[in-house]
Amino acid sequence: MRKLLLMGMACAVSVCFAANAWAAIGWAGNVYPNNGALVVPTGPVTVYAQVWKEGTTDSAGQGAGVTADLIYTTNIAASITLAMTYNVDVGSNDEYKADIPQAALAGAAYVDVTVVFHDLTDGTSFEMLGDQQGHAPPLRYTVTNVLPAAVAVTFTLCMSGTTTNAPPCVIGSAPELGVWGTGVTMTNVSGELWMTTVTFAAGSSPAFEYKYKKDDCTDWEFVGNRFVTLPTDGTINVTLAPDSYNNAPLGCDLGRTLQAEKIICFQACLEGVPTNGVVCVIGSAPELTVWTTGVPMVLVGINLWEACVHFLPGQPVPATIEYKFKKDDCNTWESVGNRSVVLDDSSPDTQTLLSTWDNGTTMCSPVPNGDKSWGSIKSRFGAH
């Protein structure tokens, strides 16, 4: 009898443990952010969710046999499922997390979210019950209308017969334009034509107003404000249509745009000049990164570096493009002034501009096309 009783007790314990091991997920929720949250497309949005399973999640660390999926959709894309990762213990719950990527938020008006947990021991699934305020799925996050990335905006002004005794400026409602205070001084391109490029920070409003002041930013235009809404789809370069001071009939031979693609191959000879890393070309045009990161160059000969840059149809011409070079992985500037080239429809379809570092007199040996490696030839046309 004693032996049978012990066997019976052992079976009871075995059944008890088996029941705990195979217990279904009992609860899931406490998702964060809560329904109605405002999110910005300047980076990923991390979603957190908790799950409870008796005998599994109430132990320290990740409970065995439980996985989680974040499922999201936007107004511009179909549903996506992402595997979530274990984060921390929260009391008897296990918390999981996953990131909605920035790319999914750029250009979207909202993102709908739910979380589904999976019990690998019995093959069942459990959709979360709600967020931390009890809202049932799907949870909707509104994507606020901000720039997901920094945008370089080029302003072009023709004085169109109005004299100015000093450079004009562009001024406006955005912090980058001085909030109607100081304005941004423009650079003369030729004659009555002035330009400047202003970088609007990621996370800022895409909508702003602007106008111009002449005579060293002292005399206002008398016309109303101009309005712009920049794209929020990840675009990083915008060239606005040319403006005419006081909206006078547009002069400066403007209204013309580049009709065909032009390619400029910038070459830099570093004969006798050491560099600790690649060389880059950098300049005033968006295609040359508006004096920011620069375009990497490749070796096409002994000490001869090159980058071929494409200028696409549709941009205002004529345009004076300023440029120079940086070495040591694009960290060390030349000490000479900016070089320049004028781009318009009369420019060659493809042209090569050869310079020496710091305008030195030592010139690199010419490199016939046949001597270039296939990798070098491909890289010549890789920068758009």
C-alpha atoms as a printed R data frame, in Angstrom:
    type eleno elety resid chain resno      x      y       z
1   ATOM     1    CA   MET     A     1  0.000  0.000   0.000
2   ATOM     2    CA   ARG     A     2  2.777  2.371   0.900
3   ATOM     3    CA   LYS     A     3  4.453  1.725  -2.445
4   ATOM     4    CA   LEU     A     4  1.223  2.289  -4.337
5   ATOM     5    CA   LEU     A     5  0.521  5.474  -2.365
6   ATOM     6    CA   LEU     A     6  3.960  6.848  -3.164
7   ATOM     7    CA   MET     A     7  3.465  6.013  -6.821
8   ATOM     8    CA   GLY     A     8  0.129  7.785  -6.721
9   ATOM     9    CA   MET     A     9  1.682 10.855  -5.148
10  ATOM    10    CA   ALA     A    10  4.443 10.864  -7.731
11  ATOM    11    CA   CYS     A    11  1.905 10.707 -10.547
12  ATOM    12    CA   ALA     A    12 -0.046 13.563  -8.995
13  ATOM    13    CA   VAL     A    13  3.079 15.687  -8.825
14  ATOM    14    CA   SER     A    14  3.990 14.736 -12.393
15  ATOM    15    CA   VAL     A    15  0.556 15.730 -13.654
16  ATOM    16    CA   CYS     A    16  0.782 19.000 -11.753
17  ATOM    17    CA   PHE     A    17  4.101 19.902 -13.331
18  ATOM    18    CA   ALA     A    18  2.873 18.910 -16.748
19  ATOM    19    CA   ALA     A    19 -0.158 21.118 -16.339
20  ATOM    20    CA   ASN     A    20  2.027 24.122 -15.458
21  ATOM    21    CA   ALA     A    21  4.419 23.445 -18.293
22  ATOM    22    CA   TRP     A    22  1.591 23.325 -20.816
23  ATOM    23    CA   ALA     A    23 -0.536 26.137 -19.369
24  ATOM    24    CA   ALA     A    24 -1.721 28.603 -22.005
25  ATOM    25    CA   ILE     A    25 -0.764 32.274 -22.033
26  ATOM    26    CA   GLY     A    26 -3.059 33.908 -19.528
27  ATOM    27    CA   TRP     A    27 -2.732 37.601 -20.361
28  ATOM    28    CA   ALA     A    28 -0.896 40.102 -22.602
29  ATOM    29    CA   GLY     A    29 -1.072 43.885 -22.754
30  ATOM    30    CA   ASN     A    30  0.357 47.038 -21.182
31  ATOM    31    CA   VAL     A    31  1.533 48.064 -24.625
32  ATOM    32    CA   TYR     A    32  3.379 51.369 -24.874
33  ATOM    33    CA   PRO     A    33  3.175 53.937 -26.494
34  ATOM    34    CA   ASN     A    34 -0.508 54.313 -25.785
35  ATOM    35    CA   ASN     A    35 -3.150 54.718 -28.451
36  ATOM    36    CA   GLY     A    36 -3.203 58.280 -29.825
37  ATOM    37    CA   ALA     A    37  0.495 58.937 -29.220
38  ATOM    38    CA   LEU     A    38  2.248 61.417 -31.497
39  ATOM    39    CA   VAL     A    39  5.400 60.020 -33.125
40  ATOM    40    CA   VAL     A    40  7.943 61.720 -35.378
41  ATOM    41    CA   PRO     A    41  9.629 60.234 -38.464
42  ATOM    42    CA   THR     A    42 13.117 61.261 -37.348
43  ATOM    43    CA   GLY     A    43 13.984 57.828 -35.976
44  ATOM    44    CA   PRO     A    44 12.486 54.458 -35.034
45  ATOM    45    CA   VAL     A    45  9.574 54.126 -32.591
46  ATOM    46    CA   THR     A    46 10.075 51.434 -29.946
47  ATOM    47    CA   VAL     A    47  6.946 49.492 -28.964
48  ATOM    48    CA   TYR     A    48  6.829 47.605 -25.633
49  ATOM    49    CA   ALA     A    49  4.385 44.843 -24.623
50  ATOM    50    CA   GLN     A    50  4.035 42.502 -21.628
51  ATOM    51    CA   VAL     A    51  2.878 38.892 -21.318
52  ATOM    52    CA   TRP     A    52  2.009 36.597 -18.413
53  ATOM    53    CA   LYS     A    53  1.975 32.809 -18.387
54  ATOM    54    CA   GLU     A    54  1.652 30.959 -15.123
55  ATOM    55    CA   GLY     A    55  4.775 29.062 -14.195
56  ATOM    56    CA   THR     A    56  6.750 30.602 -17.057
57  ATOM    57    CA   THR     A    57  7.036 34.370 -16.928
58  ATOM    58    CA   ASP     A    58  6.956 34.620 -13.123
59  ATOM    59    CA   SER     A    59 10.514 33.286 -12.913
60  ATOM    60    CA   ALA     A    60 13.570 35.496 -13.353
61  ATOM    61    CA   GLY     A    61 14.613 36.132 -16.946
62  ATOM    62    CA   GLN     A    62 12.866 35.260 -20.178
63  ATOM    63    CA   GLY     A    63 10.206 32.596 -19.898
64  ATOM    64    CA   ALA     A    64 10.783 29.616 -22.153
65  ATOM    65    CA   GLY     A    65  8.555 28.804 -25.084
66  ATOM    66    CA   VAL     A    66  7.081 32.288 -25.612
67  ATOM    67    CA   THR     A    67  7.697 34.548 -28.608
68  ATOM    68    CA   ALA     A    68  6.135 37.827 -29.716
69  ATOM    69    CA   ASP     A    69  5.431 39.617 -32.991
70  ATOM    70    CA   LEU     A    70  4.858 43.321 -33.557
71  ATOM    71    CA   ILE     A    71  2.430 43.863 -36.434
72  ATOM    72    CA   TYR     A    72  2.127 47.344 -37.894
73  ATOM    73    CA   THR     A    73  0.665 49.012 -40.958
74  ATOM    74    CA   THR     A    74  0.573 52.588 -42.223
75  ATOM    75    CA   ASN     A    75 -1.686 54.530 -44.555
76  ATOM    76    CA   ILE     A    76  0.907 54.143 -47.318
77  ATOM    77    CA   ALA     A    77  2.143 50.552 -46.853
78  ATOM    78    CA   ALA     A    78  0.853 47.041 -46.233
79  ATOM    79    CA   SER     A    79  1.097 45.162 -42.941
80  ATOM    80    CA   ILE     A    80  4.560 44.219 -41.662
81  ATOM    81    CA   THR     A    81  5.362 41.650 -38.964
82  ATOM    82    CA   LEU     A    82  8.506 42.034 -36.834
83  ATOM    83    CA   ALA     A    83  9.855 39.587 -34.273
84  ATOM    84    CA   MET     A    84 10.119 41.199 -30.840
85  ATOM    85    CA   THR     A    85 12.935 40.597 -28.380
86  ATOM    86    CA   TYR     A    86 12.803 40.003 -24.652
87  ATOM    87    CA   ASN     A    87 13.485 43.211 -22.707
88  ATOM    88    CA   VAL     A    88 13.039 42.876 -18.910
89  ATOM    89    CA   ASP     A    89 10.935 41.295 -16.191
90  ATOM    90    CA   VAL     A    90  8.095 43.488 -14.935
91  ATOM    91    CA   GLY     A    91  6.796 41.770 -11.816
92  ATOM    92    CA   SER     A    92  5.447 38.410 -12.965
93  ATOM    93    CA   ASN     A    93  5.326 39.569 -16.578
94  ATOM    94    CA   ASP     A    94  7.919 39.373 -19.320
95  ATOM    95    CA   GLU     A    95  8.295 42.540 -21.382
96  ATOM    96    CA   TYR     A    96  9.179 42.422 -25.097
97  ATOM    97    CA   LYS     A    97 10.095 45.219 -27.503
98  ATOM    98    CA   ALA     A    98 10.609 45.974 -31.211
99  ATOM    99    CA   ASP     A    99 11.253 49.052 -33.342
100 ATOM   100    CA   ILE     A   100  9.020 50.437 -36.069
101 ATOM   101    CA   PRO     A   101 11.753 51.647 -38.465
102 ATOM   102    CA   GLN     A   102 12.086 55.277 -39.463
103 ATOM   103    CA   ALA     A   103 11.697 54.342 -43.138
104 ATOM   104    CA   ALA     A   104  8.161 53.117 -42.436
105 ATOM   105    CA   LEU     A   105  7.204 56.435 -40.801
106 ATOM   106    CA   ALA     A   106  8.604 58.806 -43.434
107 ATOM   107    CA   GLY     A   107  5.710 60.187 -45.443
108 ATOM   108    CA   ALA     A   108  3.062 58.324 -43.416
109 ATOM   109    CA   ALA     A   109  0.141 59.993 -41.639
110 ATOM   110    CA   TYR     A   110 -0.348 57.257 -39.049
111 ATOM   111    CA   VAL     A   111  0.756 53.757 -38.040
112 ATOM   112    CA   ASP     A   112 -1.576 51.089 -36.590
113 ATOM   113    CA   VAL     A   113 -0.065 48.580 -34.151
114 ATOM   114    CA   THR     A   114 -0.886 45.329 -32.429
115 ATOM   115    CA   VAL     A   115  1.182 42.638 -30.672
116 ATOM   116    CA   VAL     A   116  0.624 38.879 -30.832
117 ATOM   117    CA   PHE     A   117  2.324 36.445 -28.439
118 ATOM   118    CA   HIS     A   118  2.890 32.808 -29.386
119 ATOM   119    CA   ASP     A   119  3.010 29.827 -27.019
120 ATOM   120    CA   LEU     A   120  5.371 27.305 -28.561
121 ATOM   121    CA   THR     A   121  4.362 24.575 -26.109
122 ATOM   122    CA   ASP     A   122  0.803 24.263 -27.428
123 ATOM   123    CA   GLY     A   123  0.922 26.234 -30.679
124 ATOM   124    CA   THR     A   124 -1.583 28.871 -29.535
125 ATOM   125    CA   SER     A   125 -1.422 32.628 -30.008
126 ATOM   126    CA   PHE     A   126 -2.666 35.484 -27.825
127 ATOM   127    CA   GLU     A   127 -3.211 39.026 -29.137
128 ATOM   128    CA   MET     A   128 -2.572 41.773 -26.635
129 ATOM   129    CA   LEU     A   129 -5.674 43.089 -24.856
130 ATOM   130    CA   GLY     A   130 -4.762 46.766 -24.717
131 ATOM   131    CA   ASP     A   131 -2.273 49.511 -23.993
132 ATOM   132    CA   GLN     A   132 -1.428 50.919 -20.562
133 ATOM   133    CA   GLN     A   133 -4.669 52.917 -20.627
134 ATOM   134    CA   GLY     A   134 -6.862 49.999 -21.658
135 ATOM   135    CA   HIS     A   135 -7.345 50.883 -25.335
136 ATOM   136    CA   ALA     A   136 -8.032 47.777 -27.417
137 ATOM   137    CA   PRO     A   137 -5.983 46.979 -30.531
138 ATOM   138    CA   PRO     A   138 -5.154 48.133 -33.054
139 ATOM   139    CA   LEU     A   139 -3.449 51.121 -31.463
140 ATOM   140    CA   ARG     A   140 -3.020 54.140 -33.734
141 ATOM   141    CA   TYR     A   141 -0.007 56.441 -33.526
142 ATOM   142    CA   THR     A   142 -0.192 59.717 -35.435
143 ATOM   143    CA   VAL     A   143  2.943 60.669 -37.352
144 ATOM   144    CA   THR     A   144  3.478 64.364 -36.779
145 ATOM   145    CA   ASN     A   145  4.345 66.499 -39.757
146 ATOM   146    CA   VAL     A   146  8.069 67.080 -39.285
147 ATOM   147    CA   LEU     A   147 11.085 66.549 -41.496
148 ATOM   148    CA   PRO     A   148 12.447 62.999 -41.096
149 ATOM   149    CA   ALA     A   149 15.900 64.124 -42.284
150 ATOM   150    CA   ALA     A   150 17.788 67.381 -42.740
151 ATOM   151    CA   VAL     A   151 16.830 69.087 -46.005
152 ATOM   152    CA   ALA     A   152 19.137 71.445 -47.927
153 ATOM   153    CA   VAL     A   153 16.932 74.088 -49.560
154 ATOM   154    CA   THR     A   154 18.340 76.296 -52.321
155 ATOM   155    CA   PHE     A   155 16.834 79.776 -52.753
156 ATOM   156    CA   THR     A   156 17.371 81.681 -56.009
157 ATOM   157    CA   LEU     A   157 16.605 85.411 -56.307
158 ATOM   158    CA   CYS     A   158 16.746 87.708 -59.315
159 ATOM   159    CA   MET     A   159 16.670 91.401 -58.421
160 ATOM   160    CA   SER     A   160 14.905 91.942 -61.784
161 ATOM   161    CA   GLY     A   161 15.870 95.578 -62.205
162 ATOM   162    CA   THR     A   162 15.801 96.575 -58.531
163 ATOM   163    CA   THR     A   163 19.169 97.880 -57.386
164 ATOM   164    CA   THR     A   164 20.785 96.691 -54.180
165 ATOM   165    CA   ASN     A   165 23.815 98.326 -52.578
166 ATOM   166    CA   ALA     A   166 24.832 95.160 -50.714
167 ATOM   167    CA   PRO     A   167 23.898 91.467 -50.755
168 ATOM   168    CA   PRO     A   168 20.229 90.646 -50.207
169 ATOM   169    CA   CYS     A   169 19.090 88.041 -47.731
170 ATOM   170    CA   VAL     A   170 16.302 85.494 -47.433
171 ATOM   171    CA   ILE     A   171 14.359 85.752 -44.193
172 ATOM   172    CA   GLY     A   172 11.394 83.854 -42.811
173 ATOM   173    CA   SER     A   173  9.418 82.162 -40.085
174 ATOM   174    CA   ALA     A   174 11.706 79.139 -39.603
175 ATOM   175    CA   PRO     A   175 14.609 79.236 -37.115
176 ATOM   176    CA   GLU     A   176 16.964 78.473 -40.005
177 ATOM   177    CA   LEU     A   177 15.789 81.735 -41.633
178 ATOM   178    CA   GLY     A   178 16.145 83.815 -38.502
179 ATOM   179    CA   VAL     A   179 12.466 83.830 -37.413
180 ATOM   180    CA   TRP     A   180 11.998 87.156 -39.222
181 ATOM   181    CA   GLY     A   181 15.120 88.464 -37.480
182 ATOM   182    CA   THR     A   182 18.588 88.351 -39.017
183 ATOM   183    CA   GLY     A   183 17.989 86.454 -42.271
184 ATOM   184    CA   VAL     A   184 20.542 84.505 -44.333
185 ATOM   185    CA   THR     A   185 22.874 86.473 -46.623
186 ATOM   186    CA   MET     A   186 22.850 85.388 -50.267
187 ATOM   187    CA   THR     A   187 25.803 84.917 -52.641
188 ATOM   188    CA   ASN     A   188 26.025 86.600 -56.017
189 ATOM   189    CA   VAL     A   189 26.024 84.191 -58.933
190 ATOM   190    CA   SER     A   190 26.247 86.751 -61.706
191 ATOM   191    CA   GLY     A   191 24.748 90.178 -62.365
192 ATOM   192    CA   GLU     A   192 21.376 90.407 -60.625
193 ATOM   193    CA   LEU     A   193 21.263 86.706 -59.715
194 ATOM   194    CA   TRP     A   194 21.736 85.635 -56.087
195 ATOM   195    CA   MET     A   195 21.578 82.224 -54.399
196 ATOM   196    CA   THR     A   196 21.939 80.574 -51.029
197 ATOM   197    CA   THR     A   197 21.367 77.098 -49.620
198 ATOM   198    CA   VAL     A   198 19.922 76.698 -46.133
199 ATOM   199    CA   THR     A   199 19.762 73.374 -44.285
200 ATOM   200    CA   PHE     A   200 16.547 72.750 -42.352
201 ATOM   201    CA   ALA     A   201 17.077 70.403 -39.407
202 ATOM   202    CA   ALA     A   202 15.483 66.978 -39.037
203 ATOM   203    CA   GLY     A   203 12.511 67.177 -36.690
204 ATOM   204    CA   SER     A   204 11.575 70.712 -37.705
205 ATOM   205    CA   SER     A   205  8.325 71.808 -39.307
206 ATOM   206    CA   PRO     A   206  8.247 71.337 -43.085
207 ATOM   207    CA   ALA     A   207  6.079 74.444 -43.550
208 ATOM   208    CA   PHE     A   208  7.478 77.969 -43.416
209 ATOM   209    CA   GLU     A   209  7.068 81.461 -44.891
210 ATOM   210    CA   TYR     A   210  9.787 83.620 -46.372
211 ATOM   211    CA   LYS     A   211 10.597 86.739 -48.366
212 ATOM   212    CA   TYR     A   212 13.661 88.845 -49.206
213 ATOM   213    CA   LYS     A   213 15.423 91.986 -47.985
214 ATOM   214    CA   LYS     A   214 18.028 93.923 -49.979
215 ATOM   215    CA   ASP     A   215 20.830 96.383 -49.113
216 ATOM   216    CA   ASP     A   216 22.582 94.083 -46.653
217 ATOM   217    CA   CYS     A   217 19.290 92.726 -45.300
218 ATOM   218    CA   THR     A   218 17.844 96.135 -44.359
219 ATOM   219    CA   ASP     A   219 15.114 96.919 -46.922
220 ATOM   220    CA   TRP     A   220 12.071 94.646 -47.139
221 ATOM   221    CA   GLU     A   221 10.182 93.581 -50.218
222 ATOM   222    CA   PHE     A   222  6.699 95.106 -50.192
223 ATOM   223    CA   VAL     A   223  4.966 91.939 -51.495
224 ATOM   224    CA   GLY     A   224  3.358 89.309 -49.283
225 ATOM   225    CA   ASN     A   225  5.115 86.302 -47.785
226 ATOM   226    CA   ARG     A   226  5.897 83.253 -49.898
227 ATOM   227    CA   PHE     A   227  4.859 79.838 -48.547
228 ATOM   228    CA   VAL     A   228  6.714 76.510 -48.760
229 ATOM   229    CA   THR     A   229  5.966 73.005 -47.479
230 ATOM   230    CA   LEU     A   230  8.970 70.726 -47.803
231 ATOM   231    CA   PRO     A   231  8.510 67.022 -48.579
232 ATOM   232    CA   THR     A   232  8.458 64.648 -45.594
233 ATOM   233    CA   ASP     A   233  9.337 61.503 -47.550
234 ATOM   234    CA   GLY     A   234 13.062 61.568 -46.778
235 ATOM   235    CA   THR     A   235 14.065 63.982 -49.557
236 ATOM   236    CA   ILE     A   236 17.302 65.750 -48.557
237 ATOM   237    CA   ASN     A   237 17.757 68.335 -51.343
238 ATOM   238    CA   VAL     A   238 15.167 70.829 -52.598
239 ATOM   239    CA   THR     A   239 15.740 73.606 -55.124
240 ATOM   240    CA   LEU     A   240 12.928 76.152 -55.051
241 ATOM   241    CA   ALA     A   241 11.770 77.860 -58.221
242 ATOM   242    CA   PRO     A   242 13.556 81.195 -58.804
243 ATOM   243    CA   ASP     A   243 11.957 84.246 -57.181
244 ATOM   244    CA   SER     A   244 11.888 87.792 -58.489
245 ATOM   245    CA   TYR     A   245 12.351 90.678 -56.076
246 ATOM   246    CA   ASN     A   246  8.936 92.240 -55.381
247 ATOM   247    CA   ASN     A   247  7.540 89.678 -57.840
248 ATOM   248    CA   ALA     A   248  8.656 91.822 -60.783
249 ATOM   249    CA   PRO     A   249  8.815 90.165 -64.208
250 ATOM   250    CA   LEU     A   250 11.547 87.565 -63.880
251 ATOM   251    CA   GLY     A   251 14.876 88.584 -65.403
252 ATOM   252    CA   CYS     A   252 18.394 87.154 -65.087
253 ATOM   253    CA   ASP     A   253 17.721 84.932 -68.073
254 ATOM   254    CA   LEU     A   254 15.837 82.676 -65.649
255 ATOM   255    CA   GLY     A   255 12.837 80.551 -66.187
256 ATOM   256    CA   ARG     A   256 15.322 78.266 -67.928
257 ATOM   257    CA   THR     A   257 16.097 74.823 -66.559
258 ATOM   258    CA   LEU     A   258 18.640 72.204 -67.503
259 ATOM   259    CA   GLN     A   259 17.187 70.232 -70.406
260 ATOM   260    CA   ALA     A   260 19.523 67.231 -70.368
261 ATOM   261    CA   GLU     A   261 21.652 65.435 -67.809
262 ATOM   262    CA   LYS     A   262 25.205 66.760 -67.473
263 ATOM   263    CA   ILE     A   263 28.128 64.870 -65.955
264 ATOM   264    CA   ILE     A   264 31.120 66.618 -64.414
265 ATOM   265    CA   CYS     A   265 34.124 64.468 -63.528
266 ATOM   266    CA   PHE     A   266 36.125 66.254 -60.833
267 ATOM   267    CA   GLN     A   267 39.779 65.181 -60.713
268 ATOM   268    CA   ALA     A   268 42.313 66.061 -58.031
269 ATOM   269    CA   CYS     A   269 46.056 65.438 -58.396
270 ATOM   270    CA   LEU     A   270 47.821 64.811 -55.071
271 ATOM   271    CA   GLU     A   271 51.314 64.283 -56.482
272 ATOM   272    CA   GLY     A   272 53.666 64.656 -53.496
273 ATOM   273    CA   VAL     A   273 50.752 65.236 -51.112
274 ATOM   274    CA   PRO     A   274 50.142 62.398 -48.607
275 ATOM   275    CA   THR     A   275 46.608 61.495 -47.613
276 ATOM   276    CA   ASN     A   276 45.507 59.226 -44.778
277 ATOM   277    CA   GLY     A   277 42.388 57.904 -46.497
278 ATOM   278    CA   VAL     A   278 40.244 58.819 -49.467
279 ATOM   279    CA   VAL     A   279 39.871 62.255 -51.031
280 ATOM   280    CA   CYS     A   280 36.481 63.896 -51.631
281 ATOM   281    CA   VAL     A   281 35.069 66.769 -53.658
282 ATOM   282    CA   ILE     A   282 32.713 69.113 -51.851
283 ATOM   283    CA   GLY     A   283 30.827 72.179 -52.983
284 ATOM   284    CA   SER     A   284 27.852 74.497 -53.121
285 ATOM   285    CA   ALA     A   285 25.502 72.345 -55.223
286 ATOM   286    CA   PRO     A   286 23.194 69.742 -53.648
287 ATOM   287    CA   GLU     A   287 24.970 67.143 -55.781
288 ATOM   288    CA   LEU     A   288 28.180 68.105 -53.944
289 ATOM   289    CA   THR     A   289 26.390 67.904 -50.558
290 ATOM   290    CA   VAL     A   290 26.182 71.701 -50.048
291 ATOM   291    CA   TRP     A   291 29.506 71.870 -48.199
292 ATOM   292    CA   THR     A   292 28.599 69.073 -45.785
293 ATOM   293    CA   THR     A   293 29.826 65.478 -46.171
294 ATOM   294    CA   GLY     A   294 31.399 65.658 -49.627
295 ATOM   295    CA   VAL     A   295 31.429 63.078 -52.448
296 ATOM   296    CA   PRO     A   296 34.095 60.337 -52.084
297 ATOM   297    CA   MET     A   297 36.587 60.053 -54.941
298 ATOM   298    CA   VAL     A   298 38.445 56.998 -56.230
299 ATOM   299    CA   LEU     A   299 41.992 56.526 -57.481
300 ATOM   300    CA   VAL     A   300 42.064 56.369 -61.276
301 ATOM   301    CA   GLY     A   301 45.826 56.776 -61.616
302 ATOM   302    CA   ILE     A   302 48.950 57.387 -59.570
303 ATOM   303    CA   ASN     A   303 47.951 60.070 -57.021
304 ATOM   304    CA   LEU     A   304 45.002 60.996 -59.273
305 ATOM   305    CA   TRP     A   305 41.544 60.981 -57.649
306 ATOM   306    CA   GLU     A   306 38.227 61.314 -59.447
307 ATOM   307    CA   ALA     A   307 34.467 61.539 -58.812
308 ATOM   308    CA   CYS     A   308 31.929 61.874 -61.623
309 ATOM   309    CA   VAL     A   309 28.789 63.704 -60.491
310 ATOM   310    CA   HIS     A   310 25.466 63.745 -62.351
311 ATOM   311    CA   PHE     A   311 23.420 66.950 -62.635
312 ATOM   312    CA   LEU     A   312 19.864 66.039 -63.597
313 ATOM   313    CA   PRO     A   313 17.475 67.970 -65.849
314 ATOM   314    CA   GLY     A   314 15.033 70.444 -64.322
315 ATOM   315    CA   GLN     A   315 17.300 72.556 -62.125
316 ATOM   316    CA   PRO     A   316 17.644 76.298 -62.782
317 ATOM   317    CA   VAL     A   317 20.442 77.370 -65.097
318 ATOM   318    CA   PRO     A   318 22.807 78.999 -65.530
319 ATOM   319    CA   ALA     A   319 24.222 77.878 -62.183
320 ATOM   320    CA   THR     A   320 27.668 78.697 -60.803
321 ATOM   321    CA   ILE     A   321 28.929 75.721 -58.810
322 ATOM   322    CA   GLU     A   322 31.722 76.306 -56.313
323 ATOM   323    CA   TYR     A   323 33.884 73.393 -55.165
324 ATOM   324    CA   LYS     A   324 37.160 72.308 -53.629
325 ATOM   325    CA   PHE     A   325 38.750 69.145 -52.237
326 ATOM   326    CA   LYS     A   326 39.338 67.503 -48.839
327 ATOM   327    CA   LYS     A   327 41.753 64.663 -48.053
328 ATOM   328    CA   ASP     A   328 42.434 62.307 -45.105
329 ATOM   329    CA   ASP     A   329 39.023 60.621 -45.409
330 ATOM   330    CA   CYS     A   330 37.411 63.965 -46.210
331 ATOM   331    CA   ASN     A   331 38.659 65.651 -43.034
332 ATOM   332    CA   THR     A   332 41.424 68.039 -44.207
333 ATOM   333    CA   TRP     A   333 40.518 71.032 -46.393
334 ATOM   334    CA   GLU     A   334 42.610 72.574 -49.125
335 ATOM   335    CA   SER     A   335 43.934 75.980 -48.115
336 ATOM   336    CA   VAL     A   336 43.094 77.712 -51.413
337 ATOM   337    CA   GLY     A   337 39.864 79.484 -52.298
338 ATOM   338    CA   ASN     A   338 36.864 77.880 -53.933
339 ATOM   339    CA   ARG     A   339 36.995 76.825 -57.566
340 ATOM   340    CA   SER     A   340 33.919 77.340 -59.744
341 ATOM   341    CA   VAL     A   341 32.286 76.041 -62.875
342 ATOM   342    CA   VAL     A   342 29.192 77.351 -64.689
343 ATOM   343    CA   LEU     A   343 26.578 74.770 -65.586
344 ATOM   344    CA   ASP     A   344 23.980 75.363 -68.300
345 ATOM   345    CA   ASP     A   345 22.602 73.741 -71.439
346 ATOM   346    CA   SER     A   346 25.706 74.708 -73.397
347 ATOM   347    CA   SER     A   347 27.932 72.685 -71.033
348 ATOM   348    CA   PRO     A   348 29.370 69.450 -72.474
349 ATOM   349    CA   ASP     A   349 27.365 66.326 -71.741
350 ATOM   350    CA   THR     A   350 30.448 65.058 -69.914
351 ATOM   351    CA   GLN     A   351 33.409 67.184 -68.907
352 ATOM   352    CA   THR     A   352 36.493 66.589 -66.781
353 ATOM   353    CA   LEU     A   353 37.873 69.293 -64.474
354 ATOM   354    CA   LEU     A   354 41.460 68.557 -63.452
355 ATOM   355    CA   SER     A   355 42.944 70.390 -60.458
356 ATOM   356    CA   THR     A   356 45.994 69.981 -58.260
357 ATOM   357    CA   TRP     A   357 45.828 70.015 -54.490
358 ATOM   358    CA   ASP     A   358 46.176 73.597 -53.225
359 ATOM   359    CA   ASN     A   359 46.696 74.651 -56.869
360 ATOM   360    CA   GLY     A   360 50.174 73.139 -56.860
361 ATOM   361    CA   THR     A   361 52.322 73.087 -59.984
362 ATOM   362    CA   THR     A   362 53.096 69.343 -60.023
363 ATOM   363    CA   MET     A   363 50.661 67.623 -62.377
364 ATOM   364    CA   CYS     A   364 49.788 63.932 -62.372
365 ATOM   365    CA   SER     A   365 50.461 61.845 -65.459
366 ATOM   366    CA   PRO     A   366 47.465 61.454 -67.780
367 ATOM   367    CA   VAL     A   367 45.697 58.116 -67.471
368 ATOM   368    CA   PRO     A   368 44.305 56.583 -70.667
369 ATOM   369    CA   ASN     A   369 40.937 54.926 -70.300
370 ATOM   370    CA   GLY     A   370 42.474 51.576 -71.075
371 ATOM   371    CA   ASP     A   371 44.699 51.773 -67.983
372 ATOM   372    CA   LYS     A   372 41.817 52.180 -65.564
373 ATOM   373    CA   SER     A   373 40.549 49.235 -63.592
374 ATOM   374    CA   TRP     A   374 36.971 48.096 -64.077
375 ATOM   375    CA   GLY     A   375 36.226 49.120 -60.469
376 ATOM   376    CA   SER     A   376 37.494 52.624 -61.133
377 ATOM   377    CA   ILE     A   377 35.438 52.971 -64.284
378 ATOM   378    CA   LYS     A   378 32.274 51.832 -62.494
379 ATOM   379    CA   SER     A   379 32.894 54.214 -59.585
380 ATOM   380    CA   ARG     A   380 33.205 57.173 -61.957
381 ATOM   381    CA   PHE     A   381 29.494 57.042 -62.559
382 ATOM   382    CA   GLY     A   382 28.351 55.991 -59.118
383 ATOM   383    CA   ALA     A   383 27.752 59.452 -57.585
384 ATOM   384    CA   HIS     A   384 24.355 60.847 -58.490
